[in-house]
PDB file of C-alpha atoms in Angstrom:
ATOM      1  CA  MET A   1      16.461 -18.437   8.801  1.00  0.00           C
ATOM      2  CA  ASP A   2      16.984 -16.593   5.553  1.00  0.00           C
ATOM      3  CA  ILE A   3      13.909 -14.572   5.049  1.00  0.00           C
ATOM      4  CA  SER A   4      14.527 -14.700   1.071  1.00  0.00           C
ATOM      5  CA  GLN A   5      14.069 -18.531   1.131  1.00  0.00           C
ATOM      6  CA  ILE A   6      10.973 -18.682   3.084  1.00  0.00           C
ATOM      7  CA  GLY A   7       7.674 -20.213   1.443  1.00  0.00           C
ATOM      8  CA  THR A   8       6.859 -20.961  -2.157  1.00  0.00           C
ATOM      9  CA  PRO A   9       7.862 -18.736  -5.164  1.00  0.00           C
ATOM     10  CA  THR A  10       4.458 -17.226  -6.234  1.00  0.00           C
ATOM     11  CA  TYR A  11       5.456 -14.285  -8.710  1.00  0.00           C
ATOM     12  CA  TYR A  12       8.622 -12.986 -10.793  1.00  0.00           C
ATOM     13  CA  THR A  13       9.061  -9.567 -12.420  1.00  0.00           C
ATOM     14  CA  ARG A  14      11.378  -6.781 -12.659  1.00  0.00           C
ATOM     15  CA  VAL A  15      11.374  -3.132 -12.129  1.00  0.00           C
ATOM     16  CA  GLU A  16      10.723  -1.126 -15.503  1.00  0.00           C
ATOM     17  CA  ALA A  17      11.699   2.375 -15.821  1.00  0.00           C
ATOM     18  CA  TRP A  18       8.268   3.545 -16.379  1.00  0.00           C
ATOM     19  CA  GLU A  19       7.143   1.919 -13.174  1.00  0.00           C
ATOM     20  CA  CYS A  20       9.293   4.417 -11.175  1.00  0.00           C
ATOM     21  CA  ASP A  21       8.319   7.735  -9.154  1.00  0.00           C
ATOM     22  CA  HIS A  22       9.443  11.227  -8.699  1.00  0.00           C
ATOM     23  CA  ASN A  23      12.170   9.642  -6.305  1.00  0.00           C
ATOM     24  CA  GLN A  24      13.394   7.567  -9.203  1.00  0.00           C
ATOM     25  CA  HIS A  25      12.466   4.431  -7.400  1.00  0.00           C
ATOM     26  CA  TRP A  26       9.864   1.799  -7.753  1.00  0.00           C
ATOM     27  CA  ASN A  27       6.348   3.149  -7.139  1.00  0.00           C
ATOM     28  CA  VAL A  28       4.282   1.753  -4.216  1.00  0.00           C
ATOM     29  CA  ARG A  29       1.505   1.023  -6.877  1.00  0.00           C
ATOM     30  CA  GLN A  30       3.838  -1.541  -8.324  1.00  0.00           C
ATOM     31  CA  TYR A  31       4.486  -3.290  -4.938  1.00  0.00           C
ATOM     32  CA  MET A  32       0.840  -3.475  -4.479  1.00  0.00           C
ATOM     33  CA  ARG A  33       0.091  -4.839  -7.825  1.00  0.00           C
ATOM     34  CA  VAL A  34       2.696  -7.611  -7.722  1.00  0.00           C
ATOM     35  CA  PHE A  35       1.747  -8.613  -4.271  1.00  0.00           C
ATOM     36  CA  GLN A  36      -1.923  -8.904  -5.584  1.00  0.00           C
ATOM     37  CA  GLN A  37      -0.785 -11.033  -8.468  1.00  0.00           C
ATOM     38  CA  ALA A  38       1.144 -13.135  -5.747  1.00  0.00           C
ATOM     39  CA  ASP A  39      -2.153 -13.486  -3.971  1.00  0.00           C
ATOM     40  CA  PHE A  40      -4.093 -14.441  -6.723  1.00  0.00           C
ATOM     41  CA  VAL A  41      -1.394 -17.218  -7.404  1.00  0.00           C
ATOM     42  CA  THR A  42      -1.823 -18.388  -3.654  1.00  0.00           C
ATOM     43  CA  ALA A  43      -5.666 -18.341  -3.916  1.00  0.00           C
ATOM     44  CA  ASP A  44      -5.191 -20.833  -6.957  1.00  0.00           C
ATOM     45  CA  ILE A  45      -2.697 -22.863  -5.276  1.00  0.00           C
ATOM     46  CA  CYS A  46      -4.948 -23.187  -2.238  1.00  0.00           C
ATOM     47  CA  GLY A  47      -8.321 -23.577  -4.128  1.00  0.00           C
ATOM     48  CA  ALA A  48      -9.772 -20.385  -2.746  1.00  0.00           C
ATOM     49  CA  ASP A  49     -12.131 -17.806  -4.189  1.00  0.00           C
ATOM     50  CA  PRO A  50      -9.575 -14.746  -5.179  1.00  0.00           C
ATOM     51  CA  ILE A  51     -12.128 -12.118  -4.340  1.00  0.00           C
ATOM     52  CA  ALA A  52     -14.147 -13.472  -1.450  1.00  0.00           C
ATOM     53  CA  GLY A  53     -14.303 -10.332   0.651  1.00  0.00           C
ATOM     54  CA  PRO A  54     -13.576  -8.397   2.659  1.00  0.00           C
ATOM     55  CA  ILE A  55      -9.970  -8.453   1.583  1.00  0.00           C
ATOM     56  CA  ALA A  56      -7.087  -6.668   3.353  1.00  0.00           C
ATOM     57  CA  GLN A  57      -3.543  -6.056   1.815  1.00  0.00           C
ATOM     58  CA  HIS A  58      -1.224  -4.739   4.610  1.00  0.00           C
ATOM     59  CA  THR A  59       2.151  -3.596   3.027  1.00  0.00           C
ATOM     60  CA  ARG A  60       5.517  -2.732   4.642  1.00  0.00           C
ATOM     61  CA  TYR A  61       8.418  -1.035   2.478  1.00  0.00           C
ATOM     62  CA  HIS A  62      11.831  -2.128   3.611  1.00  0.00           C
ATOM     63  CA  ARG A  63      14.143  -1.383   0.822  1.00  0.00           C
ATOM     64  CA  GLU A  64      13.900   1.144  -2.438  1.00  0.00           C
ATOM     65  CA  LEU A  65      14.506  -0.596  -5.816  1.00  0.00           C
ATOM     66  CA  VAL A  66      15.650   0.800  -9.006  1.00  0.00           C
ATOM     67  CA  GLN A  67      15.190   0.281 -12.702  1.00  0.00           C
ATOM     68  CA  THR A  68      15.870  -3.325 -13.794  1.00  0.00           C
ATOM     69  CA  ALA A  69      16.024  -4.839 -10.183  1.00  0.00           C
ATOM     70  CA  PRO A  70      14.946  -8.447 -10.285  1.00  0.00           C
ATOM     71  CA  VAL A  71      12.013  -9.185  -8.116  1.00  0.00           C
ATOM     72  CA  GLU A  72      10.779 -12.431  -6.542  1.00  0.00           C
ATOM     73  CA  ILE A  73       7.857 -12.876  -4.156  1.00  0.00           C
ATOM     74  CA  ARG A  74       7.821 -16.030  -1.983  1.00  0.00           C
ATOM     75  CA  SER A  75       4.452 -16.874  -0.035  1.00  0.00           C
ATOM     76  CA  ALA A  76       3.582 -18.644   3.044  1.00  0.00           C
ATOM     77  CA  ILE A  77       0.905 -19.278   5.620  1.00  0.00           C
ATOM     78  CA  LEU A  78       1.457 -17.723   9.235  1.00  0.00           C
ATOM     79  CA  GLY A  79       1.171 -20.662  11.538  1.00  0.00           C
ATOM     80  CA  ASP A  80       0.996 -18.857  14.924  1.00  0.00           C
ATOM     81  CA  GLY A  81       0.318 -15.630  16.426  1.00  0.00           C
ATOM     82  CA  GLU A  82      -2.143 -12.855  16.135  1.00  0.00           C
ATOM     83  CA  PHE A  83      -2.461 -13.328  12.393  1.00  0.00           C
ATOM     84  CA  GLU A  84      -2.602 -17.087  12.146  1.00  0.00           C
ATOM     85  CA  GLY A  85      -3.885 -18.331   9.009  1.00  0.00           C
ATOM     86  CA  ALA A  86      -2.916 -15.081   6.842  1.00  0.00           C
ATOM     87  CA  VAL A  87      -0.891 -15.223   3.916  1.00  0.00           C
ATOM     88  CA  VAL A  88       2.475 -13.548   4.160  1.00  0.00           C
ATOM     89  CA  HIS A  89       4.288 -12.429   0.725  1.00  0.00           C
ATOM     90  CA  LEU A  90       7.853 -11.521   0.905  1.00  0.00           C
ATOM     91  CA  LEU A  91       9.383  -9.399  -1.886  1.00  0.00           C
ATOM     92  CA  CYS A  92      12.991  -9.883  -2.405  1.00  0.00           C
ATOM     93  CA  SER A  93      15.620  -8.705  -4.925  1.00  0.00           C
ATOM     94  CA  GLU A  94      19.070 -10.321  -5.159  1.00  0.00           C
ATOM     95  CA  GLY A  95      18.461 -12.245  -1.957  1.00  0.00           C
ATOM     96  CA  ARG A  96      17.445  -9.049   0.029  1.00  0.00           C
ATOM     97  CA  LEU A  97      14.023  -8.418   1.483  1.00  0.00           C
ATOM     98  CA  ALA A  98      12.640  -5.173  -0.176  1.00  0.00           C
ATOM     99  CA  ALA A  99       8.759  -5.327   0.874  1.00  0.00           C
ATOM    100  CA  THR A 100       6.263  -7.438   2.554  1.00  0.00           C
ATOM    101  CA  ALA A 101       2.394  -7.956   2.444  1.00  0.00           C
ATOM    102  CA  LEU A 102       0.249  -9.647   4.830  1.00  0.00           C
ATOM    103  CA  SER A 103      -2.983 -10.834   3.163  1.00  0.00           C
ATOM    104  CA  GLN A 104      -6.095 -11.422   5.140  1.00  0.00           C
ATOM    105  CA  THR A 105      -9.441 -12.392   3.558  1.00  0.00           C
ATOM    106  CA  GLY A 106     -11.355 -13.904   6.554  1.00  0.00           C
ATOM    107  CA  HIS A 107     -11.106 -17.165   4.996  1.00  0.00           C
ATOM    108  CA  ALA A 108      -8.462 -19.623   6.131  1.00  0.00           C
ATOM    109  CA  ARG A 109      -6.306 -21.099   3.361  1.00  0.00           C
ATOM    110  CA  SER A 110      -4.086 -24.227   3.116  1.00  0.00           C
ATOM    111  CA  GLY A 111      -1.711 -25.552   0.700  1.00  0.00           C
ATOM    112  CA  LEU A 112       1.214 -23.286   1.217  1.00  0.00           C
ATOM    113  CA  PRO A 113       4.235 -23.651   3.731  1.00  0.00           C
ATOM    114  CA  LEU A 114       3.797 -22.604   7.216  1.00  0.00           C
ATOM    115  CA  VAL A 115       5.927 -20.184   8.855  1.00  0.00           C
ATOM    116  CA  ALA A 116       6.320 -18.868  12.360  1.00  0.00           C
ATOM    117  CA  ALA A 117       5.333 -15.237  13.102  1.00  0.00           C
ATOM    118  CA  ALA A 118       8.847 -14.738  14.640  1.00  0.00           C
ATOM    119  CA  ASP A 119      10.537 -15.613  11.398  1.00  0.00           C
ATOM    120  CA  VAL A 120       8.813 -13.159   9.474  1.00  0.00           C
ATOM    121  CA  ALA A 121       8.578 -10.335  12.073  1.00  0.00           C
ATOM    122  CA  LEU A 122       9.196  -7.546   9.477  1.00  0.00           C
ATOM    123  CA  ALA A 123       5.972  -8.566   7.739  1.00  0.00           C
ATOM    124  CA  LEU A 124       3.729  -7.901  10.735  1.00  0.00           C
ATOM    125  CA  PRO A 125       2.006  -4.723  11.142  1.00  0.00           C
ATOM    126  CA  ARG A 126       3.987  -1.843  12.901  1.00  0.00           C
ATOM    127  CA  GLY A 127       2.644   1.763  12.722  1.00  0.00           C
ATOM    128  CA  ILE A 128      -0.743   0.793  11.536  1.00  0.00           C
ATOM    129  CA  SER A 129      -3.347  -1.487  13.258  1.00  0.00           C
ATOM    130  CA  GLY A 130      -3.195  -4.890  11.686  1.00  0.00           C
ATOM    131  CA  GLU A 131      -6.926  -5.384  12.223  1.00  0.00           C
ATOM    132  CA  MET A 132      -9.068  -5.303   8.960  1.00  0.00           C
ATOM    133  CA  HIS A 133     -11.135  -2.426   8.590  1.00  0.00           C
ATOM    134  CA  LYS A 134     -14.857  -2.883   9.216  1.00  0.00           C
ATOM    135  CA  PRO A 135     -17.249  -0.850   6.924  1.00  0.00           C
ATOM    136  CA  ALA A 136     -17.916   2.659   8.474  1.00  0.00           C
ATOM    137  CA  THR A 137     -19.577   5.924   7.270  1.00  0.00           C
ATOM    138  CA  ALA A 138     -17.007   8.390   6.195  1.00  0.00           C
ATOM    139  CA  PRO A 139     -16.303  11.334   8.400  1.00  0.00           C
ATOM    140  CA  LYS A 140     -18.347  14.242   7.838  1.00  0.00           C
ATOM    141  CA  GLY A 141     -17.237  17.956   7.060  1.00  0.00           C
ATOM    142  CA  ARG A 142     -14.118  16.910   4.755  1.00  0.00           C
ATOM    143  CA  HIS A 143     -13.474  17.797   1.333  1.00  0.00           C
ATOM    144  CA  ILE A 144     -14.782  15.216  -1.083  1.00  0.00           C
ATOM    145  CA  TYR A 145     -12.517  14.057  -3.799  1.00  0.00           C
ATOM    146  CA  GLU A 146     -14.314  12.830  -7.055  1.00  0.00           C
ATOM    147  CA  GLN A 147     -12.143   9.922  -7.939  1.00  0.00           C
ATOM    148  CA  GLY A 148     -13.693   9.101 -11.569  1.00  0.00           C
ATOM    149  CA  ILE A 149     -15.589   6.216 -12.764  1.00  0.00           C
ATOM    150  CA  VAL A 150     -13.872   2.785 -12.980  1.00  0.00           C
ATOM    151  CA  GLN A 151     -12.831   1.971 -16.430  1.00  0.00           C
ATOM    152  CA  PRO A 152     -12.111  -1.555 -17.959  1.00  0.00           C
ATOM    153  CA  ARG A 153      -8.417  -0.883 -18.015  1.00  0.00           C
ATOM    154  CA  GLU A 154      -8.251  -0.419 -14.553  1.00  0.00           C
ATOM    155  CA  THR A 155      -9.737  -3.820 -13.422  1.00  0.00           C
ATOM    156  CA  ASP A 156      -8.122  -7.315 -13.017  1.00  0.00           C
ATOM    157  CA  HIS A 157      -9.012 -10.718 -14.462  1.00  0.00           C
ATOM    158  CA  THR A 158     -11.866 -10.755 -11.913  1.00  0.00           C
ATOM    159  CA  GLY A 159     -13.623  -7.555 -13.013  1.00  0.00           C
ATOM    160  CA  ALA A 160     -12.678  -5.681  -9.973  1.00  0.00           C
ATOM    161  CA  LEU A 161     -10.677  -2.634  -9.783  1.00  0.00           C
ATOM    162  CA  GLY A 162      -6.888  -3.287  -9.330  1.00  0.00           C
ATOM    163  CA  ILE A 163      -5.283  -2.441  -5.991  1.00  0.00           C
ATOM    164  CA  ASP A 164      -2.659  -0.505  -7.968  1.00  0.00           C
ATOM    165  CA  TRP A 165      -5.388   1.740  -9.405  1.00  0.00           C
ATOM    166  CA  LEU A 166      -6.855   2.401  -5.952  1.00  0.00           C
ATOM    167  CA  MET A 167      -3.443   3.353  -4.800  1.00  0.00           C
ATOM    168  CA  GLY A 168      -2.944   5.786  -7.696  1.00  0.00           C
ATOM    169  CA  ARG A 169      -6.163   7.563  -6.109  1.00  0.00           C
ATOM    170  CA  ILE A 170      -4.922   7.382  -2.737  1.00  0.00           C
ATOM    171  CA  ALA A 171      -1.833   8.918  -3.799  1.00  0.00           C
ATOM    172  CA  ALA A 172      -3.727  11.862  -5.474  1.00  0.00           C
ATOM    173  CA  ALA A 173      -5.668  12.586  -2.571  1.00  0.00           C
ATOM    174  CA  SER A 174      -2.834  12.393  -0.189  1.00  0.00           C
ATOM    175  CA  ASN A 175      -0.882  14.811  -2.339  1.00  0.00           C
ATOM    176  CA  ASP A 176      -3.573  17.364  -2.631  1.00  0.00           C
ATOM    177  CA  LEU A 177      -4.015  17.389   1.252  1.00  0.00           C
ATOM    178  CA  LEU A 178      -0.614  17.761   2.030  1.00  0.00           C
ATOM    179  CA  ALA A 179       0.099  20.646  -0.484  1.00  0.00           C
ATOM    180  CA  SER A 180      -2.923  22.173   0.982  1.00  0.00           C
ATOM    181  CA  LEU A 181      -1.002  22.312   4.310  1.00  0.00           C
ATOM    182  CA  GLY A 182       2.153  23.502   2.632  1.00  0.00           C
ATOM    183  CA  PHE A 183       4.101  20.305   1.795  1.00  0.00           C
ATOM    184  CA  THR A 184       3.966  21.527  -1.925  1.00  0.00           C
ATOM    185  CA  PRO A 185       6.358  20.319  -4.743  1.00  0.00           C
ATOM    186  CA  GLN A 186       7.922  23.617  -4.585  1.00  0.00           C
ATOM    187  CA  PHE A 187       8.627  23.372  -0.925  1.00  0.00           C
ATOM    188  CA  SER A 188      10.173  19.887  -1.437  1.00  0.00           C
ATOM    189  CA  LEU A 189      12.331  21.356  -4.275  1.00  0.00           C
ATOM    190  CA  GLU A 190      13.622  24.161  -2.130  1.00  0.00           C
ATOM    191  CA  ASN A 191      14.058  22.262   0.964  1.00  0.00           C
ATOM    192  CA  LYS A 192      15.364  18.894  -0.489  1.00  0.00           C
ATOM    193  CA  ILE A 193      12.577  17.185   1.691  1.00  0.00           C
ATOM    194  CA  SER A 194      10.127  14.634   0.133  1.00  0.00           C
ATOM    195  CA  ARG A 195       7.884  11.872   1.609  1.00  0.00           C
ATOM    196  CA  MET A 196       7.791   8.252   1.223  1.00  0.00           C
ATOM    197  CA  GLY A 197       5.299   5.516   2.233  1.00  0.00           C
ATOM    198  CA  VAL A 198       6.456   3.053   4.673  1.00  0.00           C
ATOM    199  CA  GLU A 199       3.413   1.067   5.609  1.00  0.00           C
ATOM    200  CA  THR A 200      -0.160   0.865   3.981  1.00  0.00           C
ATOM    201  CA  LYS A 201      -3.243  -1.114   4.832  1.00  0.00           C
ATOM    202  CA  ILE A 202      -5.912  -1.472   2.301  1.00  0.00           C
ATOM    203  CA  THR A 203      -9.199  -3.092   2.967  1.00  0.00           C
ATOM    204  CA  PHE A 204     -11.797  -3.899   0.055  1.00  0.00           C
ATOM    205  CA  PHE A 205     -15.339  -4.525   1.445  1.00  0.00           C
ATOM    206  CA  ALA A 206     -16.466  -5.824  -1.838  1.00  0.00           C
ATOM    207  CA  PRO A 207     -15.189  -5.784  -5.279  1.00  0.00           C
ATOM    208  CA  ILE A 208     -15.300  -2.508  -7.001  1.00  0.00           C
ATOM    209  CA  LEU A 209     -16.583  -3.111 -10.299  1.00  0.00           C
ATOM    210  CA  ILE A 210     -16.469  -1.321 -13.950  1.00  0.00           C
ATOM    211  CA  GLY A 211     -18.686   1.715 -13.932  1.00  0.00           C
ATOM    212  CA  THR A 212     -18.511   2.466 -10.081  1.00  0.00           C
ATOM    213  CA  ARG A 213     -18.226   6.221  -9.496  1.00  0.00           C
ATOM    214  CA  LEU A 214     -15.712   6.542  -6.800  1.00  0.00           C
ATOM    215  CA  GLN A 215     -15.516   9.277  -4.091  1.00  0.00           C
ATOM    216  CA  SER A 216     -13.162   9.569  -1.018  1.00  0.00           C
ATOM    217  CA  VAL A 217     -12.193  11.716   1.888  1.00  0.00           C
ATOM    218  CA  VAL A 218      -8.751  11.770   3.575  1.00  0.00           C
ATOM    219  CA  GLY A 219      -7.583  13.146   7.076  1.00  0.00           C
ATOM    220  CA  ILE A 220      -4.483  12.924   9.166  1.00  0.00           C
ATOM    221  CA  SER A 221      -5.048  10.739  12.104  1.00  0.00           C
ATOM    222  CA  HIS A 222      -1.412  10.724  13.586  1.00  0.00           C
ATOM    223  CA  VAL A 223       1.619  13.042  13.363  1.00  0.00           C
ATOM    224  CA  GLY A 224       4.980  11.994  14.882  1.00  0.00           C
ATOM    225  CA  SER A 225       8.408  13.795  14.749  1.00  0.00           C
ATOM    226  CA  LYS A 226       9.266  12.019  11.315  1.00  0.00           C
ATOM    227  CA  ASN A 227       6.135  10.116  10.200  1.00  0.00           C
ATOM    228  CA  MET A 228       2.443  10.726   9.824  1.00  0.00           C
ATOM    229  CA  ILE A 229      -0.537   8.543   9.277  1.00  0.00           C
ATOM    230  CA  LEU A 230      -3.260   9.264   6.857  1.00  0.00           C
ATOM    231  CA  GLU A 231      -6.949   7.763   6.867  1.00  0.00           C
ATOM    232  CA  HIS A 232      -8.750   7.474   3.556  1.00  0.00           C
ATOM    233  CA  HIS A 233     -12.481   6.274   3.068  1.00  0.00           C
ATOM    234  CA  PHE A 234     -13.699   5.299  -0.307  1.00  0.00           C
ATOM    235  CA  PHE A 235     -17.558   5.247  -0.855  1.00  0.00           C
ATOM    236  CA  SER A 236     -19.992   5.560  -3.524  1.00  0.00           C
ATOM    237  CA  PRO A 237     -22.333   8.855  -4.255  1.00  0.00           C
ATOM    238  CA  ASN A 238     -25.133   7.160  -1.999  1.00  0.00           C
ATOM    239  CA  GLY A 239     -22.337   6.813   0.809  1.00  0.00           C
ATOM    240  CA  THR A 240     -21.896   2.938   0.542  1.00  0.00           C
ATOM    241  CA  PRO A 241     -18.282   2.129   1.922  1.00  0.00           C
ATOM    242  CA  LEU A 242     -16.216   0.486  -0.589  1.00  0.00           C
ATOM    243  CA  ALA A 243     -12.794   0.658   0.842  1.00  0.00           C
ATOM    244  CA  GLN A 244     -10.595   1.924   3.736  1.00  0.00           C
ATOM    245  CA  VAL A 245      -6.942   2.848   3.792  1.00  0.00           C
ATOM    246  CA  GLY A 246      -4.350   3.443   6.438  1.00  0.00           C
ATOM    247  CA  GLN A 247      -1.225   4.980   5.007  1.00  0.00           C
ATOM    248  CA  SER A 248       1.978   5.828   6.683  1.00  0.00           C
ATOM    249  CA  LEU A 249       4.403   8.192   5.410  1.00  0.00           C
ATOM    250  CA  VAL A 250       7.972   9.482   6.295  1.00  0.00           C
ATOM    251  CA  SER A 251       9.581  12.788   5.716  1.00  0.00           C
ATOM    252  CA  VAL A 252      12.879  12.145   3.901  1.00  0.00           C
ATOM    253  CA  ASP A 253      16.013  14.172   3.240  1.00  0.00           C
ATOM    254  CA  MET A 254      16.578  13.898  -0.549  1.00  0.00           C
ATOM    255  CA  VAL A 255      20.243  14.264  -0.268  1.00  0.00           C
ATOM    256  CA  THR A 256      21.030  11.723   2.792  1.00  0.00           C
ATOM    257  CA  ARG A 257      18.016   9.470   1.709  1.00  0.00           C
ATOM    258  CA  ARG A 258      17.256   9.227   5.293  1.00  0.00           C
ATOM    259  CA  ALA A 259      14.187  10.075   7.296  1.00  0.00           C
ATOM    260  CA  THR A 260      13.930  13.451   8.876  1.00  0.00           C
ATOM    261  CA  ASN A 261      11.842  15.572  10.870  1.00  0.00           C
ATOM    262  CA  LEU A 262       8.391  16.625   9.396  1.00  0.00           C
ATOM    263  CA  PRO A 263       8.109  20.366   8.549  1.00  0.00           C
ATOM    264  CA  ASP A 264       7.013  22.432  11.361  1.00  0.00           C
ATOM    265  CA  PHE A 265       3.526  23.123   9.799  1.00  0.00           C
ATOM    266  CA  LEU A 266       2.577  19.605   9.972  1.00  0.00           C
ATOM    267  CA  GLN A 267       3.611  19.022  13.460  1.00  0.00           C
ATOM    268  CA  ASN A 268       0.186  19.862  15.002  1.00  0.00           C
ATOM    269  CA  VAL A 269      -2.024  18.876  12.325  1.00  0.00           C
ATOM    270  CA  VAL A 270      -4.386  16.028  13.134  1.00  0.00           C
ATOM    271  CA  SER A 271      -7.928  15.843  11.421  1.00  0.00           C
ATOM    272  CA  GLY A 272      -8.918  12.410  12.561  1.00  0.00           C
TER     273      GLY A 272
END
């Protein structure tokens, strides 16, 4: 089965120059943004509440996209397997799969084509658990990142913080943590080694509204030879859990554009 033809078209766009990152490829924030748009469309098709929480978006990145690349998302409902009833979004460009997202809301949807899990195996969780996060108290003893107050321009049509704006905060905290461990911009420049996201799971426990003051903590829960998993907790100043994130990053050789071993100074760093 041609994976680029599975499901119903739910969003079209293209890669804009200002949406690309330091690696000159479409930033992960943009993948998340368009997947959220596709999810809003599928909710409308299915007659569902687009913000009935909790909501989880589990994203995997399969191919990098560059400026002006056309983007089409097609969506379907998993008809079997562990995630039966979840919506699967398939993002393709010129007939090739570039990214996938699994959307779980805890509420069954209907009105989209059904697809067998085996036919969209590339969209299923790999290095990060597929279970939706459950609200939990943020780990103690970590540096608290003040993530600002949610502004009107950061919200979508529902009045809640857009997932791409949360991803910006995730990236900032990850960058600071990794720099503190030695994975600095200067290290990347001198050694031609960077890092890229390959899988991300974000769970919103409830809509994050305008005026919310966000705080977060981050730690490294797993380190492999070429990848690491970071765990982020977002909460209000009174400690109320607002969102939780699992983020899988790989170390990349910027000359060959292939995964390479993590720097030695990260091999034994696990903070939970």
